[in-house]
mmCIF file of C-alpha atoms and ligand atoms in Angstrom:
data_model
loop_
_atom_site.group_PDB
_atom_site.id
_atom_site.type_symbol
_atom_site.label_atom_id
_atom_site.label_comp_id
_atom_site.label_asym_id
_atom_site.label_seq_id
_atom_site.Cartn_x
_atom_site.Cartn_y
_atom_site.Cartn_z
ATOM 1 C CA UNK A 777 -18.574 -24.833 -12.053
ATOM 2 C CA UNK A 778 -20.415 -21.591 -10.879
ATOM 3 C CA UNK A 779 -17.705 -21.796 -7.491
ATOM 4 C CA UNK A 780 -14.459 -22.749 -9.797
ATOM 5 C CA UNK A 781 -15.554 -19.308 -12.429
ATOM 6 C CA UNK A 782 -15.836 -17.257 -8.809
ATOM 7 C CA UNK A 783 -12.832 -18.606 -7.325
ATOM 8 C CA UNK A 784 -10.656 -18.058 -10.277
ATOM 9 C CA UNK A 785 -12.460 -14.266 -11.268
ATOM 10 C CA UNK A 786 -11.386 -13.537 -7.490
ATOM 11 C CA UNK A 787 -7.686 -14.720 -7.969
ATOM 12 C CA UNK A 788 -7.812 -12.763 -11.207
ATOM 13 C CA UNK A 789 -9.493 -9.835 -9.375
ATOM 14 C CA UNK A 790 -6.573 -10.238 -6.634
ATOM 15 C CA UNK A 791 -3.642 -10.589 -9.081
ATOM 16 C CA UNK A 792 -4.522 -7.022 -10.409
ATOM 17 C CA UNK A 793 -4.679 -5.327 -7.523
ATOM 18 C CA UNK A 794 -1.120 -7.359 -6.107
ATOM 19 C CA UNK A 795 0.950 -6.898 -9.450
ATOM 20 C CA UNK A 796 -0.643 -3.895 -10.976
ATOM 21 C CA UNK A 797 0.113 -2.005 -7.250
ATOM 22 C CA UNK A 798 3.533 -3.614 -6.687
ATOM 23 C CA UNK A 799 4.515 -2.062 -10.327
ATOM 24 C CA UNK A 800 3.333 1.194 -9.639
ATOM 25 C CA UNK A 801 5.350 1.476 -7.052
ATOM 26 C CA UNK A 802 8.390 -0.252 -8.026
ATOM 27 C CA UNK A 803 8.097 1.671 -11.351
ATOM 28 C CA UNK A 804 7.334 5.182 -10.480
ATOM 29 C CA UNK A 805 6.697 5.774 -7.157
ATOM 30 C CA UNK A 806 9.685 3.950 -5.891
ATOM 31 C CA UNK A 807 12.072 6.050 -8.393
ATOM 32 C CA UNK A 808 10.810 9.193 -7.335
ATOM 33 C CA UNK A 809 11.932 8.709 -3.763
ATOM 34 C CA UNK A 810 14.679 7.516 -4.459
ATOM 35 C CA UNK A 811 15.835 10.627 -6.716
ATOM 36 C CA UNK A 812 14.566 13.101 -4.071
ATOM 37 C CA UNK A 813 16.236 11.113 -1.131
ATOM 38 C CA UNK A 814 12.501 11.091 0.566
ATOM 39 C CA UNK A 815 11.365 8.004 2.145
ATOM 40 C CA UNK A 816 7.890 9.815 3.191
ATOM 41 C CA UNK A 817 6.722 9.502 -0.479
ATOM 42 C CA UNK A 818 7.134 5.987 -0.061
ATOM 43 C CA UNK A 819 5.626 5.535 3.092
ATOM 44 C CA UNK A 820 2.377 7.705 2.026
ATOM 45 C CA UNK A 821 2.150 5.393 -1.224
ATOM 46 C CA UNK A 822 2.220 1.975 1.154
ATOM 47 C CA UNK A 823 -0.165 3.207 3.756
ATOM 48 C CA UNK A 824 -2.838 3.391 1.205
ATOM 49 C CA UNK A 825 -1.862 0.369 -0.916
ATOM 50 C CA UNK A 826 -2.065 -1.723 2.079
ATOM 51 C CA UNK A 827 -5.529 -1.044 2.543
ATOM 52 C CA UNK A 828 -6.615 -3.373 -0.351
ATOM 53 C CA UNK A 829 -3.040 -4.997 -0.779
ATOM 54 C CA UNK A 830 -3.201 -7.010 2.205
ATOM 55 C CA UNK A 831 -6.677 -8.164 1.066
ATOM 56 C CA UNK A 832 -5.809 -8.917 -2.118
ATOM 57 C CA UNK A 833 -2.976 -11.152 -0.820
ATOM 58 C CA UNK A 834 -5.251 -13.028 1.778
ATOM 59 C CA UNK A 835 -7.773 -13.408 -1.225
ATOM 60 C CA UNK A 836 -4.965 -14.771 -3.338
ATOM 61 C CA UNK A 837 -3.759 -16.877 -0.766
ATOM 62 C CA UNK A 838 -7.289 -18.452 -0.470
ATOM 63 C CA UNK A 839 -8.504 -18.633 -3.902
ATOM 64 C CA UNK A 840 -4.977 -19.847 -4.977
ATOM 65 C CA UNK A 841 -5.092 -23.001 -2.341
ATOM 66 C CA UNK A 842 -8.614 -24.083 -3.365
ATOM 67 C CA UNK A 843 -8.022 -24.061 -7.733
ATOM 68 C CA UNK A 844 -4.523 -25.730 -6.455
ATOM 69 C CA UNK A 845 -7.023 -28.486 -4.658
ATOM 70 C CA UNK A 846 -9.683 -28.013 -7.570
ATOM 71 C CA UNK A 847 -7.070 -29.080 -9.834
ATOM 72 C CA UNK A 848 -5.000 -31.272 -8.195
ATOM 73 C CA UNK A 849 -6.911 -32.480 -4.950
ATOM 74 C CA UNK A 850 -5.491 -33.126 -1.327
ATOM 75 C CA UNK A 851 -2.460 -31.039 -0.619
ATOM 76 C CA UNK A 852 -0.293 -34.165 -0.553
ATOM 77 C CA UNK A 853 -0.351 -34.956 -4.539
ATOM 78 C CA UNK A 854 0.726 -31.140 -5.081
ATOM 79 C CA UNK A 855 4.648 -32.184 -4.215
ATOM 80 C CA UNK A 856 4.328 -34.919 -7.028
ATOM 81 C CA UNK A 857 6.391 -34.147 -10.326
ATOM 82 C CA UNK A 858 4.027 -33.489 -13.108
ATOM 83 C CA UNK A 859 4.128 -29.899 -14.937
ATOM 84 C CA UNK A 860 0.487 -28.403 -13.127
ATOM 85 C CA UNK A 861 1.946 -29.335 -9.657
ATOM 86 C CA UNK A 862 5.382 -28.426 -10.165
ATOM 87 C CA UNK A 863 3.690 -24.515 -10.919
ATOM 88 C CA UNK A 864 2.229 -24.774 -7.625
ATOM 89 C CA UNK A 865 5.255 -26.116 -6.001
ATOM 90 C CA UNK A 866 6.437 -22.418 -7.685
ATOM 91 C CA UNK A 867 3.965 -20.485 -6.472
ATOM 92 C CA UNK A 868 4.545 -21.743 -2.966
ATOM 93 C CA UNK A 869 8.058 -21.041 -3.167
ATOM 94 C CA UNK A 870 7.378 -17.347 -4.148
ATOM 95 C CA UNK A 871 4.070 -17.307 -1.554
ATOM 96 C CA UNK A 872 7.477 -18.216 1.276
ATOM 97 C CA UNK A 873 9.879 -15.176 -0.464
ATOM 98 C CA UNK A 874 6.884 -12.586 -0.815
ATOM 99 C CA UNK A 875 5.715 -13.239 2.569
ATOM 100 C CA UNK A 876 9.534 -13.458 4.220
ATOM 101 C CA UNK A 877 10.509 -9.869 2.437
ATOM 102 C CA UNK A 878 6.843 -8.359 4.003
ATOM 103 C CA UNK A 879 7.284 -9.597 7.565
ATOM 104 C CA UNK A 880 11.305 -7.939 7.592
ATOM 105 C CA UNK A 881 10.384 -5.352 5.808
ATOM 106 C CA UNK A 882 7.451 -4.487 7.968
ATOM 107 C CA UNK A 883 9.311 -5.922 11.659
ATOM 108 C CA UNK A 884 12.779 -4.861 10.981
ATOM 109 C CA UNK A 885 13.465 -2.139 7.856
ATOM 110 C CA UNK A 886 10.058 0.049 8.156
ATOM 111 C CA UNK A 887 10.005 0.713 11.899
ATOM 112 C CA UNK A 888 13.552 2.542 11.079
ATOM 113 C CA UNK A 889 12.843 4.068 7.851
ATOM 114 C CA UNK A 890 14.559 7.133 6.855
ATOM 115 C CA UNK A 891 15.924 8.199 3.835
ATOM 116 C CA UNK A 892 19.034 6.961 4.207
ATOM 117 C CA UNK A 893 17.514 3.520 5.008
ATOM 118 C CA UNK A 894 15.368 3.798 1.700
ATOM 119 C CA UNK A 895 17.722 1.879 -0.339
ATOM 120 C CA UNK A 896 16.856 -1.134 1.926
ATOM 121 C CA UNK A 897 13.524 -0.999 1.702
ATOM 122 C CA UNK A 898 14.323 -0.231 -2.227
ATOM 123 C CA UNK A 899 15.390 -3.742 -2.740
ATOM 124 C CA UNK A 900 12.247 -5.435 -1.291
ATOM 125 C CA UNK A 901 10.064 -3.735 -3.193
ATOM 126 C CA UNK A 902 11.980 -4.584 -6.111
ATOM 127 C CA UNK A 903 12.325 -8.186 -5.199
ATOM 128 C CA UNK A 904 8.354 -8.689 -3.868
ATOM 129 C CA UNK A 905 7.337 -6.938 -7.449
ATOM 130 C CA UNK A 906 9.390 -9.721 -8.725
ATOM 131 C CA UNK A 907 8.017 -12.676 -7.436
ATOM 132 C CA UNK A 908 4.515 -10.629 -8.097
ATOM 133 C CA UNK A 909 5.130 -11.119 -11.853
ATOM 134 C CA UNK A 910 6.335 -14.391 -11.574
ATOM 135 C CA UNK A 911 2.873 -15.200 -9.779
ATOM 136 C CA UNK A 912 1.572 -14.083 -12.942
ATOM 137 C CA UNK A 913 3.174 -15.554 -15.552
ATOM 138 C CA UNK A 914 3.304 -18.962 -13.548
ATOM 139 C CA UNK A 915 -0.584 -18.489 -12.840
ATOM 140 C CA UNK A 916 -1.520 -18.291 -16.509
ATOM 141 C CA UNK A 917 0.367 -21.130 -17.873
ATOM 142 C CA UNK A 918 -1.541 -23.572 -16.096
ATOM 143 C CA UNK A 919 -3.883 -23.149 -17.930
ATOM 144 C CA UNK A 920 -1.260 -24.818 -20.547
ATOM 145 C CA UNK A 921 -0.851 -27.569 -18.970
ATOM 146 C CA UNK A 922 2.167 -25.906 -16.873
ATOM 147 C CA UNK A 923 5.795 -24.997 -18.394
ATOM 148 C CA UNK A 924 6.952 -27.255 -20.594
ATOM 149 C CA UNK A 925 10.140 -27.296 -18.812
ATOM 150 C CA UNK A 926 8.609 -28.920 -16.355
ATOM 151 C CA UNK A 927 7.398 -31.444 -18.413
ATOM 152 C CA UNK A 928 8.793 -34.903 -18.393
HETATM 153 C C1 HEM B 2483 0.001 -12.640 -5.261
HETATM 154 C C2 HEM B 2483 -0.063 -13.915 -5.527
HETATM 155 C C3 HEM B 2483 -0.632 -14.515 -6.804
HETATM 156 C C4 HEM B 2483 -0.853 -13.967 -8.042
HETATM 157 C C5 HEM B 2483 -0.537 -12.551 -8.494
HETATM 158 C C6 HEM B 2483 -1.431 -15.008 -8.877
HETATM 159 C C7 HEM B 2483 -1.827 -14.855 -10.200
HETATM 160 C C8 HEM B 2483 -2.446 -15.794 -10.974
HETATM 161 C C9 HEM B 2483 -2.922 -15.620 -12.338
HETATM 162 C C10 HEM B 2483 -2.830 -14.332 -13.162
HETATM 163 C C11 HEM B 2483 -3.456 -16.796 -12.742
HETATM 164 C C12 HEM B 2483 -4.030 -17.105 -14.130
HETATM 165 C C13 HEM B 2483 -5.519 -17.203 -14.100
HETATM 166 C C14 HEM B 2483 -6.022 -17.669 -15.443
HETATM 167 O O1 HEM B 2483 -5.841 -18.836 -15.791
HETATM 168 O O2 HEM B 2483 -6.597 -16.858 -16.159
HETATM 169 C C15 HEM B 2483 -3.329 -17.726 -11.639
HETATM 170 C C16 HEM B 2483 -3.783 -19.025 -11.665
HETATM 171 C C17 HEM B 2483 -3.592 -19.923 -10.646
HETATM 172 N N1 HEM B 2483 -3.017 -19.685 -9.406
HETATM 173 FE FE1 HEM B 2483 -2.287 -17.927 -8.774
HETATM 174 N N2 HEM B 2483 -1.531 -16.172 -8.135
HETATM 175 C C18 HEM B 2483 -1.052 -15.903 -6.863
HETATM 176 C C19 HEM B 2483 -0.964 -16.789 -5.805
HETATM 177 C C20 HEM B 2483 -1.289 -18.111 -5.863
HETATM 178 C C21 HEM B 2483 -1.109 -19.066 -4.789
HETATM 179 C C22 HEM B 2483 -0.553 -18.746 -3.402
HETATM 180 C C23 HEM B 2483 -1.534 -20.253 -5.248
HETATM 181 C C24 HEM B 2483 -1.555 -21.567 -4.482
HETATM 182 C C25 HEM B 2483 -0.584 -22.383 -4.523
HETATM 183 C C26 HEM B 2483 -2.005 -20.081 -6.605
HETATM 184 C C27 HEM B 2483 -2.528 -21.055 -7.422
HETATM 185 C C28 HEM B 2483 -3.023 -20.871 -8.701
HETATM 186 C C29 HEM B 2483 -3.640 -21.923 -9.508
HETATM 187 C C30 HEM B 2483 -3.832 -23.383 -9.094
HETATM 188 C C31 HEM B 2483 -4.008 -21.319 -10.726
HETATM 189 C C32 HEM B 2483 -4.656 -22.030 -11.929
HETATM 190 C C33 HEM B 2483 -6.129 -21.721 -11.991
HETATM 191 C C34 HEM B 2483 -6.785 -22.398 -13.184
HETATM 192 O O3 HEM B 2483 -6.412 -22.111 -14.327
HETATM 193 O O4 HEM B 2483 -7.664 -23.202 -12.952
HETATM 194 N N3 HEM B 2483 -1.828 -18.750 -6.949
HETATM 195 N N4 HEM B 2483 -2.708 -17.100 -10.571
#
């Protein structure tokens, strides 16, 4: 009990940090640049966020696998078909965009960002705040038994 409260506070804790951060910049940082052509303000904003970001992520990763096991055991019953494990089958799926969009955007569009090349960039951060809120919403309705589209 004690580990499942300090598992789940930490993937709370994590969410914050990933979502809230993601929508600052997508919301307001992100539109600035963009109407003063000036990738810099972006760059300045990441720099920092990625100091707890990246943390948060790895914490989310880790927390999320172990309440995925708390709730569902092994790894091979969370590809079976009922509502709680189809959410996690979600969550994987965005876990495979969010970290797909980082690695290009941090390999391929970053190492040649200029302000012309913003708009690129523009679109990731738009797309990984996305799947952030997704996370969210698809997080807290397990604990209603999962989406009752899911439900069979
Ligand atoms: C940035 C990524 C993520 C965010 C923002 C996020 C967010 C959340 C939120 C807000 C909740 C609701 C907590 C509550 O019930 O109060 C949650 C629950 C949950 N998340 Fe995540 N999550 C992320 C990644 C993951 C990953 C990678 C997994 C593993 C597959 C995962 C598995 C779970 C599970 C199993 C729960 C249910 C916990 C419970 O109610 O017992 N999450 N998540």
């Amino acid at each position: 009990m004690a580990s499942y409260y300090t598992f789940l506070s930490l993937h709370i804790l994590g969410a914050t940090i990933w979502a809230g951060g993601h929508l600052v910049l997508a919301l307001t940082i992100l539109p600035d640049a963009l109407r003063q052509q000036r990738a810099a303000i972006v760059s300045q904003f990441e720099q920092r966020f990625e100091r707890i970001g990246l943390p948060a992520l790895g914490v989310q990763i880790v927390t999320g696998l172990w309440l995925a096991e708390h709730l569902l055991g092994s790894p091979d019953h969370w590809f079976e078909g009922n509502s709680v494990a189809r959410v996690v089958q979600l969550k994987l799926g965005l876990l495979a965009v969010t970290v797909g969009l980082a690695v290009h955007a941090r390999f391929r569009v970053i190492p040649k960002l200029s302000d012309a090349t913003l708009p690129t960039l523009a679109w990731h951060i738009r797309i990984v705040s996305l799947a952030a809120v997704l996370f969210v919403l698809a997080g807290a309705s397990i604990r209603f038994g999962g989406y009752p589209v899911f439900r069979h």
